Amino acid sequence: MFLRRFYPDYRVESVYRMDFRKLYEEGVRGVLFDIDNTLVPHGAPADGAAVELFEALHKIGMKTCLISNNKPPRILPFAKAVGSAYICDAHKPSRTGYLEAMKRMGTTAADTIFVGDQLFTDVYGAKRAGIPSWLVSPIHPKEEIQIVLKRYLERIVLYFYEKEHKK
């Protein structure tokens, strides 16, 4: 089915509920993250929870990279605050940003995962790059208008995703 290309490999309510230690034990060595509405509300700076998450990830040996379609003024302060590599202007869902992020981390699609909140950019791009994707629920309902419009289409895709995964 056409819509499967947008299906996440996993769904979780929040990035802050993911068991990264278990993922590390299973062989994951790198995590690519979207920022807005994945780690913090849209446009918000890195908060204590995000900083703690990245400190914990680095402590267990996980490499991280932020991958965003945003410009450097949005990404650089966030990346510095959490101590992570980053890719600005990633042009998600293009594979290029995902592949460059893995190169910077020294990981491969076999030991990297992606975490994001949007199907048509985040999940689809990860799928195109051969990386397992984790879809999280958006942190906050306030979003740019183009994202709000995409959310309506995402609901259709997620309806079929849920229907298929309940079998």
C-alpha positions as semicolon CSV with decimal commas, in nm:
position;residue;x (nm);y (nm);z (nm)
1;M;0,000;0,000;0,000
2;F;0,122;0,350;-0,093
3;L;0,075;0,487;0,260
4;R;0,321;0,239;0,417
5;R;0,612;0,456;0,306
6;F;0,499;0,703;0,573
7;Y;0,448;0,450;0,852
8;P;0,683;0,479;1,148
9;D;0,861;0,168;1,268
10;Y;0,759;0,251;1,626
11;R;0,528;0,493;1,804
12;V;0,580;0,633;2,150
13;E;0,406;0,914;2,333
14;S;0,723;1,106;2,416
15;V;1,095;1,098;2,346
16;Y;1,134;1,130;2,723
17;R;0,968;0,790;2,772
18;M;1,197;0,599;2,537
19;D;1,429;0,338;2,686
20;F;1,757;0,445;2,526
21;R;1,963;0,221;2,754
22;K;1,775;-0,082;2,617
23;L;1,824;0,044;2,262
24;Y;2,197;0,077;2,331
25;E;2,205;-0,279;2,464
26;E;2,033;-0,387;2,140
27;G;2,310;-0,228;1,933
28;V;2,189;0,126;1,864
29;R;2,483;0,366;1,875
30;G;2,342;0,683;1,722
31;V;2,020;0,879;1,750
32;L;1,903;1,144;1,506
33;F;1,651;1,387;1,650
34;D;1,411;1,640;1,509
35;I;1,385;1,937;1,747
36;D;1,057;2,124;1,725
37;N;0,766;1,942;1,887
38;T;0,988;1,637;1,936
39;L;1,226;1,761;2,207
40;V;1,067;2,098;2,293
41;P;0,763;2,301;2,181
42;H;0,802;2,469;1,842
43;G;1,065;2,745;1,858
44;A;1,152;2,690;2,226
45;P;1,512;2,677;2,345
46;A;1,664;2,364;2,493
47;D;1,515;2,311;2,838
48;G;1,635;2,113;3,139
49;A;1,467;1,794;3,022
50;A;1,638;1,809;2,681
51;V;1,978;1,882;2,834
52;E;1,938;1,594;3,082
53;L;1,830;1,357;2,804
54;F;2,137;1,432;2,594
55;E;2,368;1,408;2,895
56;A;2,221;1,065;2,974
57;L;2,254;0,953;2,611
58;H;2,617;1,060;2,591
59;K;2,690;0,898;2,927
60;I;2,573;0,556;2,803
61;G;2,782;0,597;2,488
62;M;2,517;0,707;2,242
63;K;2,609;0,957;1,970
64;T;2,352;1,218;1,876
65;C;2,276;1,452;1,590
66;L;1,998;1,705;1,550
67;I;1,857;1,709;1,199
68;S;1,631;1,997;1,110
69;N;1,496;2,189;0,816
70;N;1,545;2,506;1,021
71;K;1,820;2,763;0,972
72;P;2,135;2,797;1,186
73;P;1,998;3,068;1,420
74;R;1,741;2,813;1,544
75;I;1,966;2,507;1,550
76;L;2,306;2,629;1,671
77;P;2,203;2,750;2,020
78;F;2,001;2,432;2,074
79;A;2,287;2,206;1,959
80;K;2,533;2,390;2,183
81;A;2,301;2,365;2,484
82;V;2,261;1,987;2,449
83;G;2,614;1,918;2,323
84;S;2,509;1,752;2,000
85;A;2,616;1,742;1,638
86;Y;2,362;1,897;1,403
87;I;2,248;1,934;1,045
88;C;2,072;2,259;0,947
89;D;1,867;2,303;0,630
90;A;1,843;1,923;0,603
91;H;1,571;1,935;0,337
92;K;1,386;1,647;0,499
93;P;1,258;1,413;0,361
94;S;1,568;1,412;0,140
95;R;1,810;1,132;0,236
96;T;2,109;1,368;0,220
97;G;2,075;1,515;0,571
98;Y;2,023;1,175;0,729
99;L;2,327;1,028;0,554
100;E;2,544;1,327;0,648
101;A;2,428;1,301;1,011
102;M;2,532;0,935;1,028
103;K;2,866;1,024;0,870
104;R;2,924;1,290;1,137
105;M;2,835;1,044;1,414
106;G;3,036;0,760;1,263
107;T;2,732;0,533;1,255
108;T;2,537;0,345;0,989
109;A;2,171;0,280;0,919
110;A;2,215;-0,053;1,099
111;D;2,300;0,111;1,433
112;T;2,114;0,443;1,408
113;I;1,754;0,541;1,483
114;F;1,555;0,855;1,411
115;V;1,307;1,025;1,646
116;G;1,061;1,285;1,519
117;D;0,701;1,404;1,528
118;Q;0,608;1,434;1,158
119;L;0,530;1,159;0,909
120;F;0,591;1,333;0,577
121;T;0,929;1,483;0,662
122;D;1,081;1,300;0,960
123;V;0,956;0,943;0,922
124;Y;0,952;0,936;0,543
125;G;1,306;1,075;0,526
126;A;1,435;0,820;0,777
127;K;1,266;0,542;0,583
128;R;1,425;0,665;0,259
129;A;1,766;0,656;0,433
130;G;1,705;0,305;0,569
131;I;1,693;0,418;0,933
132;P;1,433;0,286;1,180
133;S;1,198;0,565;1,284
134;W;1,025;0,643;1,612
135;L;0,723;0,872;1,585
136;V;0,647;1,075;1,896
137;S;0,333;1,273;1,965
138;P;0,379;1,648;1,914
139;I;0,464;1,819;2,244
140;H;0,247;2,126;2,186
141;P;-0,047;2,202;1,953
142;K;0,091;2,545;1,848
143;E;0,257;2,497;1,509
144;E;0,320;2,681;1,184
145;I;0,025;2,679;0,945
146;Q;0,190;2,447;0,690
147;I;0,247;2,189;0,964
148;V;-0,111;2,224;1,089
149;L;-0,233;2,145;0,738
150;K;-0,004;1,840;0,712
151;R;-0,140;1,711;1,044
152;Y;-0,480;1,657;0,881
153;L;-0,321;1,432;0,619
154;E;-0,114;1,258;0,888
155;R;-0,437;1,161;1,066
156;I;-0,546;0,970;0,756
157;V;-0,213;0,786;0,734
158;L;-0,215;0,709;1,107
159;Y;-0,571;0,576;1,082
160;F;-0,455;0,311;0,834
161;Y;-0,133;0,253;1,029
162;E;-0,329;0,181;1,348
163;K;-0,581;-0,033;1,164
164;E;-0,302;-0,244;1,012
165;H;-0,101;-0,272;1,334
166;K;-0,396;-0,386;1,544
167;K;-0,415;-0,707;1,340
